[in-house]
Coordinates of C-alpha atoms in Angstrom, one line a residue:
X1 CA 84.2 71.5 105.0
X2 CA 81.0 71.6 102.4
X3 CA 82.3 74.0 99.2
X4 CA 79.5 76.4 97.9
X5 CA 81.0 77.8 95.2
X6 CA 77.7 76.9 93.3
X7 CA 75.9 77.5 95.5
X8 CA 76.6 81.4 96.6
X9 CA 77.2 81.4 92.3
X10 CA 73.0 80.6 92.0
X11 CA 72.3 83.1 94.6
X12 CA 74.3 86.3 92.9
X13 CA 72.9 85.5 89.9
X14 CA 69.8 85.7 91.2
X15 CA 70.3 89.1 93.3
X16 CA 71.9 90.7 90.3
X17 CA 68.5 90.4 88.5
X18 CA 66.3 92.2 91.5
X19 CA 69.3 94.7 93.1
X20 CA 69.0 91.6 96.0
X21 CA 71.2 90.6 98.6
X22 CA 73.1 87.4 99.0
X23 CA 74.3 86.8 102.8
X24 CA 76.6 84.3 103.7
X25 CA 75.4 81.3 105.6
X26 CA 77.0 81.1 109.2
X27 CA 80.3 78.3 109.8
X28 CA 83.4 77.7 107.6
X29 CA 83.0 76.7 103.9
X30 CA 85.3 76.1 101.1
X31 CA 85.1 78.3 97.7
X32 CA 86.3 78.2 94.3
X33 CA 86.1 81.3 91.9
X34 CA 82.7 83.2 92.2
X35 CA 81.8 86.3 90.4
X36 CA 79.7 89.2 92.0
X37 CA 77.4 91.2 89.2
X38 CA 76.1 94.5 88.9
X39 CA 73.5 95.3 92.0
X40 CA 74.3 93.1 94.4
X41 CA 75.7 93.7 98.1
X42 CA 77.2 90.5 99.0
X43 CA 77.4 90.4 103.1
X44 CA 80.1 88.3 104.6
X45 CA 78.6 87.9 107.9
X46 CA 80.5 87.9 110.9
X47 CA 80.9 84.3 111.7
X48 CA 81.5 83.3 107.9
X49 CA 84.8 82.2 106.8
X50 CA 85.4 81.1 103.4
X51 CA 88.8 79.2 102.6
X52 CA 90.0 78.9 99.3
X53 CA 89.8 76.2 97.6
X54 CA 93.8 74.8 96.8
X55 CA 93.0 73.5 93.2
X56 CA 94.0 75.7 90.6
X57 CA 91.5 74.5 88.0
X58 CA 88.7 76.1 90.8
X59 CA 90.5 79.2 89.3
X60 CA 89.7 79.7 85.6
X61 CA 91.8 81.9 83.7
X62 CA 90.3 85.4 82.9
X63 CA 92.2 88.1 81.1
X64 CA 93.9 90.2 83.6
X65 CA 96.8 92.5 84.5
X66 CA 99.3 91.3 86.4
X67 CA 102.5 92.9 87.9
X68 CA 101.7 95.6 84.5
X69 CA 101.4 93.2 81.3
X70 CA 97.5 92.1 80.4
X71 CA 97.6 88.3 79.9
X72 CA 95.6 85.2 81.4
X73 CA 96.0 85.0 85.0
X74 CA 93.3 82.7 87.5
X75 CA 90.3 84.3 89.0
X76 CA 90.5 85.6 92.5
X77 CA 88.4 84.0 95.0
X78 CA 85.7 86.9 95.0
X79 CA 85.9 88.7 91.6
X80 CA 83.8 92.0 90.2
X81 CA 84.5 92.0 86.7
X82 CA 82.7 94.2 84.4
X83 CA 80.2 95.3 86.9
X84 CA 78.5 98.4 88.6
X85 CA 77.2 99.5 92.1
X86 CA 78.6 96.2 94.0
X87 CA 79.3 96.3 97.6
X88 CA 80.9 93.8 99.7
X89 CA 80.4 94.5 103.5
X90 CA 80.3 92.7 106.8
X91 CA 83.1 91.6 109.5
X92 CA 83.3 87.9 108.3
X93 CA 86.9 86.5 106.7
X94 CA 88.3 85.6 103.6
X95 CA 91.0 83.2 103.9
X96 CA 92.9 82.2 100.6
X97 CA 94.9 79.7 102.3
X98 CA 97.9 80.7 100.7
X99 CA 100.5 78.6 102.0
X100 CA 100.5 76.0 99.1
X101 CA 100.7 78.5 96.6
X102 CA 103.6 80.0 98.4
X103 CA 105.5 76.8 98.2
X104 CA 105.6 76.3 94.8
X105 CA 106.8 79.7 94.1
X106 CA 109.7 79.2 96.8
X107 CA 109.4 75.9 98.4
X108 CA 109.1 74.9 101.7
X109 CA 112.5 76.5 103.1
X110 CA 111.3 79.6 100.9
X111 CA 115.0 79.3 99.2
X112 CA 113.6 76.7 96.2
X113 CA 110.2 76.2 94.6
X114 CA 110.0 77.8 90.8
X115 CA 111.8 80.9 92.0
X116 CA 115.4 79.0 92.5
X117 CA 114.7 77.0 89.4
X118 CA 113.8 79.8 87.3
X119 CA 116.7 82.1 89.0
X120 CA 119.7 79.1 87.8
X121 CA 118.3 79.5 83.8
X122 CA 118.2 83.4 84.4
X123 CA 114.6 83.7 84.2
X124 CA 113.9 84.9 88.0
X125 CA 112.7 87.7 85.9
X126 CA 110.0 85.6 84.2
X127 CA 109.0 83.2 87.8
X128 CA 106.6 86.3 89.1
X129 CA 104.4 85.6 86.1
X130 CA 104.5 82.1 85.3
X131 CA 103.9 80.9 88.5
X132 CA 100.0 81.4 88.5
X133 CA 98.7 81.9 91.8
X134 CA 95.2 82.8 93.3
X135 CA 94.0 86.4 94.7
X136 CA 91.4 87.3 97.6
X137 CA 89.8 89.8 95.8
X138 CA 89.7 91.5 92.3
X139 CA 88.1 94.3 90.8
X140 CA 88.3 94.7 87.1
X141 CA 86.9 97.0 84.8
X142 CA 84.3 97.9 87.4
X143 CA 82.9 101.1 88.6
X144 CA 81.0 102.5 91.9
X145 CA 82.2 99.4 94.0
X146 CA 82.2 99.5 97.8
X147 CA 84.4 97.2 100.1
X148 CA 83.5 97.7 103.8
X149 CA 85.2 96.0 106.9
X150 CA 85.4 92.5 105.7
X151 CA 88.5 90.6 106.7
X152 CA 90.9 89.4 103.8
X153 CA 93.9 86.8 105.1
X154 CA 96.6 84.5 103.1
X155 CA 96.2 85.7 99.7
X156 CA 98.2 82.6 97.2
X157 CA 99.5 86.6 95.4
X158 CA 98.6 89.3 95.6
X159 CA 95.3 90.3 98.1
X160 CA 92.8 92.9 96.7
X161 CA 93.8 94.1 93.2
X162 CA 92.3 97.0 91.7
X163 CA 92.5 97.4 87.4
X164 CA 90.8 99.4 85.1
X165 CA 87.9 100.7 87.4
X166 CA 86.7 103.9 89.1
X167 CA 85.2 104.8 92.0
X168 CA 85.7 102.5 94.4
X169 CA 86.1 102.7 98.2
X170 CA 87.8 100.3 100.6
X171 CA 86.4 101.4 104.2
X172 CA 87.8 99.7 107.3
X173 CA 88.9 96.9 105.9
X174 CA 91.7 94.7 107.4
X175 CA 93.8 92.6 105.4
X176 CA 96.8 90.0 106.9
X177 CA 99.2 87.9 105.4
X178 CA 102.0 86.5 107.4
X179 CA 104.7 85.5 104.7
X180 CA 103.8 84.4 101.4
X181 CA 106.1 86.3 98.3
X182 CA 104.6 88.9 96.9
X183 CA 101.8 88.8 99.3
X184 CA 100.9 93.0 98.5
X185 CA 98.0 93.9 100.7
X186 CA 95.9 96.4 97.9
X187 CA 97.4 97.2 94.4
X188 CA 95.6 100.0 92.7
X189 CA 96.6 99.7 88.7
X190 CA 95.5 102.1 85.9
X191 CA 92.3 103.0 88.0
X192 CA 91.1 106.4 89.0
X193 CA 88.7 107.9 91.9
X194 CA 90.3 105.1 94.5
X195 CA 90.2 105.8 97.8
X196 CA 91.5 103.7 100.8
X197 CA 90.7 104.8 103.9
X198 CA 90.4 103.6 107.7
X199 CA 92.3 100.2 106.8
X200 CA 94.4 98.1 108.3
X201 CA 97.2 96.3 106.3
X202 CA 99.9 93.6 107.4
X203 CA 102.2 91.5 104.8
X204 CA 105.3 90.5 103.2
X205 CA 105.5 92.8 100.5
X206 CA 104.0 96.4 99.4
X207 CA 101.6 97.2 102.0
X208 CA 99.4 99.2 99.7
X209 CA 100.9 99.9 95.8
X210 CA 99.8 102.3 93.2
X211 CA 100.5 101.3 89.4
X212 CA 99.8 102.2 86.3
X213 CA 100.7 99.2 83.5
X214 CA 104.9 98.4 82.2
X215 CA 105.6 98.7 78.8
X216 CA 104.2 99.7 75.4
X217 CA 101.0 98.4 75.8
X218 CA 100.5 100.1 79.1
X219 CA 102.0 103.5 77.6
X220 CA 99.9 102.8 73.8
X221 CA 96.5 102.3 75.9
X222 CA 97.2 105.9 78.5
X223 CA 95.2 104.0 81.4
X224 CA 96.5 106.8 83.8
X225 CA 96.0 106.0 87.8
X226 CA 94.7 108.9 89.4
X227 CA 93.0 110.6 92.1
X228 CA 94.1 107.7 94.5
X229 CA 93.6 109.3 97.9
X230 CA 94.9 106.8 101.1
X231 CA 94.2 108.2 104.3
X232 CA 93.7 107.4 108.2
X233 CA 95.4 103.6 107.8
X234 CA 97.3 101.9 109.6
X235 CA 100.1 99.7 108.2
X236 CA 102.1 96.9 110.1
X237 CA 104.6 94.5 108.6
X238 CA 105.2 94.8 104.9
X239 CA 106.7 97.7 102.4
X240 CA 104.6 100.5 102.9
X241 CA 102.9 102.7 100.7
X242 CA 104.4 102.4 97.4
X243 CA 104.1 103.9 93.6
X244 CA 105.1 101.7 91.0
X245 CA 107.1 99.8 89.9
X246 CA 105.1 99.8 86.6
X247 CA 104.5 103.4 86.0
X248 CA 104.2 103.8 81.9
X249 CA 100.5 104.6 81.7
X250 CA 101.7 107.5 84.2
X251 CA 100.3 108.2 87.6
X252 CA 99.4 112.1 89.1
X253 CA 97.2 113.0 91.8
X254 CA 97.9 111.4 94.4
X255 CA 96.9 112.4 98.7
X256 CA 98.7 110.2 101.2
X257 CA 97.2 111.7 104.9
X258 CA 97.1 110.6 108.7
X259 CA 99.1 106.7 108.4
X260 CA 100.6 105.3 111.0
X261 CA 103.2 102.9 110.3
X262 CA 104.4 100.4 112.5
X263 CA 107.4 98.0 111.9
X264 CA 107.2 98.8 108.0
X265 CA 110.3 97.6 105.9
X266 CA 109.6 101.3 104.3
X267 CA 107.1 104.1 104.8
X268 CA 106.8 106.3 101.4
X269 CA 108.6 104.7 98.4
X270 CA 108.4 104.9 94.4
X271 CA 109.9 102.1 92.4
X272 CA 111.0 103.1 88.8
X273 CA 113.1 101.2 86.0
X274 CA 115.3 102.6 83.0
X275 CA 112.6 100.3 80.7
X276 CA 109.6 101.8 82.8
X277 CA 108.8 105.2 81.2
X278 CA 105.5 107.5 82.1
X279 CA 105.6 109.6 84.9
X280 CA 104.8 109.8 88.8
X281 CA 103.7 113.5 89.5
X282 CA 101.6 115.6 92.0
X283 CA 102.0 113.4 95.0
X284 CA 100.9 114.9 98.5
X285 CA 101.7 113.6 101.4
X286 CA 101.1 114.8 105.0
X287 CA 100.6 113.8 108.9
X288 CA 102.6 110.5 109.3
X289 CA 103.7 108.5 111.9
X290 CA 106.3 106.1 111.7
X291 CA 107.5 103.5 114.5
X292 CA 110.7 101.4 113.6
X293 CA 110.3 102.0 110.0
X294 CA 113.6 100.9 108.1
X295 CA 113.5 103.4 105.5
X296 CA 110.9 106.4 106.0
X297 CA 111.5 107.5 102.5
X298 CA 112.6 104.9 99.5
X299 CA 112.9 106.3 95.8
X300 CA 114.5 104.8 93.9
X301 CA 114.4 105.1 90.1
X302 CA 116.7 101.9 88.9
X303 CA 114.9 99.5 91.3
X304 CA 115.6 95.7 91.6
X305 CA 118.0 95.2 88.5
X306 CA 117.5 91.5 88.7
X307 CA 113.7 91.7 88.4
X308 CA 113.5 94.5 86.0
X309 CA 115.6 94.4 83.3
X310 CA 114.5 90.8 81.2
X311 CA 116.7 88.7 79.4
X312 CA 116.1 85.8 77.7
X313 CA 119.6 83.1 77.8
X314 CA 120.6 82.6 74.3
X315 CA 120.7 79.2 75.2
X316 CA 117.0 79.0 76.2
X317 CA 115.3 76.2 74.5
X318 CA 111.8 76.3 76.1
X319 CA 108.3 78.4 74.8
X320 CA 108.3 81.7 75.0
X321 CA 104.9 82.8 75.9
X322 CA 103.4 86.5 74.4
X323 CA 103.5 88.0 78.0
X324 CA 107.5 87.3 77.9
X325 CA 107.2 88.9 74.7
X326 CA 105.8 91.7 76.2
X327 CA 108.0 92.0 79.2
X328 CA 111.3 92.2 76.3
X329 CA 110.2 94.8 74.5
X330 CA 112.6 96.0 72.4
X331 CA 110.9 99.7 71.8
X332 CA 110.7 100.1 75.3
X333 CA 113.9 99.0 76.4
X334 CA 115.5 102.7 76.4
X335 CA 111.9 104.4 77.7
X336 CA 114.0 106.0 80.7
X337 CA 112.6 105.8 84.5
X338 CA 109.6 107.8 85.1
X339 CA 109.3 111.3 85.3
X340 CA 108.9 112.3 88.8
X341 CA 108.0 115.8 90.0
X342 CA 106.0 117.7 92.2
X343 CA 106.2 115.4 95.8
X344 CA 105.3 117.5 99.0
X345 CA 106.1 115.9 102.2
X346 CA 105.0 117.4 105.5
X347 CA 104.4 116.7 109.1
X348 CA 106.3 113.7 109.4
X349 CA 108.0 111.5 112.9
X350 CA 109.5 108.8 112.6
X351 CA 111.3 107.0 115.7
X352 CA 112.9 104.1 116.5
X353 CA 114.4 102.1 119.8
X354 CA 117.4 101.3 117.5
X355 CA 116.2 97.1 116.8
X356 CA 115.8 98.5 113.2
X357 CA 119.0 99.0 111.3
X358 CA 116.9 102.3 110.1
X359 CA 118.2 104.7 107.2
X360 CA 116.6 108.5 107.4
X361 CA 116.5 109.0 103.6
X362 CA 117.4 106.2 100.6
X363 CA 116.8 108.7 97.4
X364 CA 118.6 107.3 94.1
X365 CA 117.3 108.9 91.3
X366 CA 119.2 109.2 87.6
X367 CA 121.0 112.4 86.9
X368 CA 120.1 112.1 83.5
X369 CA 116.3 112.2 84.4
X370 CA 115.9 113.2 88.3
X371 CA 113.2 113.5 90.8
X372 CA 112.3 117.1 90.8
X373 CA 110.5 119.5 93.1
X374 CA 111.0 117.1 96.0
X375 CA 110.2 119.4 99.4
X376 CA 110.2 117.8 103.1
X377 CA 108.5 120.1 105.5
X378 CA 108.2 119.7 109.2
X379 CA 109.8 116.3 109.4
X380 CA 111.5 114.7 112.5
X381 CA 113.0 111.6 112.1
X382 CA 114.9 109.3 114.2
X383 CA 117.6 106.9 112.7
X384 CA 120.7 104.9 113.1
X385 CA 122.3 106.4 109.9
X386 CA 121.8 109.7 108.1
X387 CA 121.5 107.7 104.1
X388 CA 122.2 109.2 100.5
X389 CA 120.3 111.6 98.2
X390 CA 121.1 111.2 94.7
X391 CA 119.8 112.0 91.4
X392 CA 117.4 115.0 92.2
X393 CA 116.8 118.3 91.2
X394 CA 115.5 121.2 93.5
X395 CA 115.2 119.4 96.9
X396 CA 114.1 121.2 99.9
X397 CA 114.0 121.0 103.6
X398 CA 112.1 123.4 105.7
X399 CA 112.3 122.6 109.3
X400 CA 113.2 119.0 108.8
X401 CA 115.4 117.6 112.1
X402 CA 117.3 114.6 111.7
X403 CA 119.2 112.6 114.7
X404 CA 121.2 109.4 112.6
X405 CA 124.3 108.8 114.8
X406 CA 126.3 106.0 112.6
X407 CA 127.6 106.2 109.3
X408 CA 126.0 105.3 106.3
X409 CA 126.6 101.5 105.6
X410 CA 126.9 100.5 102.1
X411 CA 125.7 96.9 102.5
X412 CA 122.3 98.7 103.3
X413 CA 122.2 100.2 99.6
X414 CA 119.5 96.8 98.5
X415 CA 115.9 96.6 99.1
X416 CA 114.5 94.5 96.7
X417 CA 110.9 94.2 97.6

C-alpha cells in the first residue's frame, strides 16, 4: 500500500490557508502522523481506509497528557493540536493497526511483553507510560472541533483523546477495538463543552472516560472537565462510561442520557485513588438500558491498588524519567480520593439471562471521605447477586426494584480495568 502521509500533509496545509477542503483519495493507504490546522474539514470518504503506519519514528513525540501526567507521548495518526473550527466527517475508516503495539505491551499470549517485565521489578505501575504507543485520533488544545460519522478501529492506546479543548462534538461516530490493553474508545481530559452523542463504542477497556489530570500539576494548573454531556450511544464490549481515575483538576457537570449498554464489563462507574484528590460532583444520569452488564453501577474510591499507588524498588538501578517523578509525588501522596457528591440516577433496567456473573451495585467509597448525595430513582435491575454499598453518606432509593438471587461472592470484589 502507497503511504501519503506527505502527501494529505501538502494538501491541509494548503486548505488551512483558504478555509479549503482536503478529501481523501478512494482505496487503502498507509499513514504516519498528520496534523489537521485551523479551517479545514478533512473528509474521509467512504471507501478510504487509512492504516497506520507500525513504525514508531512515523510518530514524533509532541507534548501530551497521558493517563493524567503532561509528558512526551507520539502523535496520533490524525492530530488537531492548537487549532480552531476543524471538522472531520465522512463514513470512511481509520485503522491504527494496533496489534503490534499491543504485543509489546503484553506479548503475544497477552501474559508477557513490557507489562510482565515491568510487573517482576514492581514497576507495572510505570509500564502504562513507558510503553509509548500510537492513538487514532487527538485533539489538544483545540476549540470548535467537529467529528462526524467516521469510523475509528485498532487504536495501538488509547482511540480518540480529548485534552485541553472546548467545544467539540463527536456525532455518530463508531469506534471498535477488539482486544488491545487499554484500548479506551473516547477519553475526555481537562476539557469543557464536550459532547458525545449518537455513537457507537466497542473495546477492551473504558468505553467512554471522563478525566481531569493526577497529581499536583493537574491540581496546581485547575484544568477542570466540565459540561461533558454523553447521550443517545450505544456501548458494546468494554467498561462503560467511566469518571476518572485521574480526577485532581476536579470534574462537575456532568449529563449521562438515553445509552444502551450491551455486554458492558460495567455501566456507570467512577475510579478514585487515596493519591488522586479534586472532586467528581453534579453528575446526572437518566434513561439507561443495560443488557448483561456485569456491574450496572461501579464506584469505587480506592481503585486498582497495584496501578495506583507508585513505588519505586529501593533496589532500582535504572533512569528515572520526570513523568515517574511526577507520578511519586510526595505532596500528593496523602491528597485523599476525590470528593464525590451530588450523583442522580434515574430510569434505569438492567437485565440479564444469567451468562454474566452480574453484581446489582459494587459502591466502596472511604468512610473517612464518602460519596455523598447518591440517589437511585426508578431503577429495575436484574442480577445474580445483590453486591455491597460502602463508604457513603446519604444514599437513597426511591422506587428502585432489585431481583439478585445468590449471595454476594467475595472473589468478585476486583475489577481492575
Amino acid at each position: 500500500m502507497e503511504n501519503i502521509t506527505k502527501r494529505l500533509q501538502q494538501q491541509i496545509d494548503h486548505a488551512s490557508k483558504v478555509k479549503g477542503q482536503v478529501i481523501t483519495p478512494p482505496g487503502e493507504y498507509i499513514i504516519g502522523a498528520i496534523y489537521l490546522k485551523s479551517n479545514v474539514h478533512f473528509v474521509l470518504s467512504e471507501d478510504t481506509i487509512l492504516y497506520g503506519s507500525q513504525e514508531l519514528a512515523d510518530y514524533p513525540e509532541i507534548d501530551n497528557r497521558v493517563a493524567g501526567i503532561d509528558m512526551k507521548w507520539p502523535s496520533a495518526m490524525i492530530n488537531i493540536l492548537d487549532a480552531t473550527d476543524v471538522t472531520i466527517s465522512g463514513k470512511g475508516k481509520i485503522d491504527g493497526q494496533g496489534e503490534c503495539w499491543w504485543h509489546t505491551f503484553w506479548g503475544t499470549d497477552g501474559k508477557s511483553g513490557m507489562m510482565a517485565a515491568y510487573a517482576k521489578k514492581g514497576l507495572r505501575w510505570a509500564a502504562d507510560y513507558d510503553c509509548k504507543r500510537p492513538r487514532n485520533l487527538l485533539i489538544f488544545q483545540s476549540e470548535h472541533i467537529t467529528i462526524k460519522d467516521i469510523h475509528s478501529v485498532e487504536s495501538g492506546f488509547w482511540n480518540t483523546q480529548i485534552t485541553y479543548s472546548s467545544h467539540v462534538m463527536i456525532d455518530g461516530m463508531t469506534v471498535a477495538n477488539s482486544s488491545g490493553p487499554s484500548t479506551d474508545g473516547i477519553d475526555i481530559d481537562s476539557s469543557e463543552n464536550v459532547t458525545i452523542q449518537q455513537t457507537r463504542v466497542s473495546c477492551n477497556d473504558d468505553s467512554i472516560c471522563i478525566k481531569a489530570g493526577r497529581g499536583t500539576e493537574a491540581y496546581m494548573n485547575k484544568t477542570v472537565c466540565r459540561n461533558i454531556t454523553i447521550r443517545d450511544c450505544h456501548l458494546g464490549k468494554g467498561s462503560g462510561i467511566a469518571i476518572g481515575s485521574e480526577t485532581s483538576g476536579g470534574i462537575e457537570d456532568i449529563s449521562i442520557s438515553r445509552i444502551t449498554f450491551q455486554q458492558t464489563g460495567a455501566g456507570f462507574r467512577i475510579k478514585s485513588a487515596s493519591n488522586r484528590g479534586g472532586y467528581i460532583r453534579n453528575v446526572a444520569i437518566s434513561d439507561l438500558n443495560m443488557v448483561n452488564v456485569q456491574f450496572p453501577f461501579l464506584l469505587q474510591t480506592n481503585w486498582y491498588p497495584e496501578y495506583s499507588y507508585p513505588v519505586i524498588p529501593k533496589d532500582y538501578q535504572g533512569n528515572v524519567p520526570v513523568y515517574w517523578k511526577k507520578l511519586q509525588d510526595k505532596d500528593f501522596q496523602d491528597a485523599g480520593p476525590a470528593k464525590v457528591e451530588n450523583i442522580v440516577i434515574e430510569n434505569v433496567l438492567a437485565t440479564g439471562d444469567g451468562s454474566v456473573r452480574s453484581r446489582a451495585f459494587f459502591i466502596e467509597g472511604n468512610k473517612n471521605v464518602p460519596i455523598k448525595n447518591l440517589h437511585f430513582s426508578n431503577v429495575s435491575l436484574q442480577a445474580v447477586e445483590y453486591g455491597k454499598i460502602a463508604g457513603v453518606e446519604n444514599i437513597s432509593f426511591t422506587e428502585v426494584l432489585v431481583t439478585a438471587l445468590e449471595e454476594t461472592c467475595k472473589q468478585n470484589d476486583r475489577y481492575e480495568r
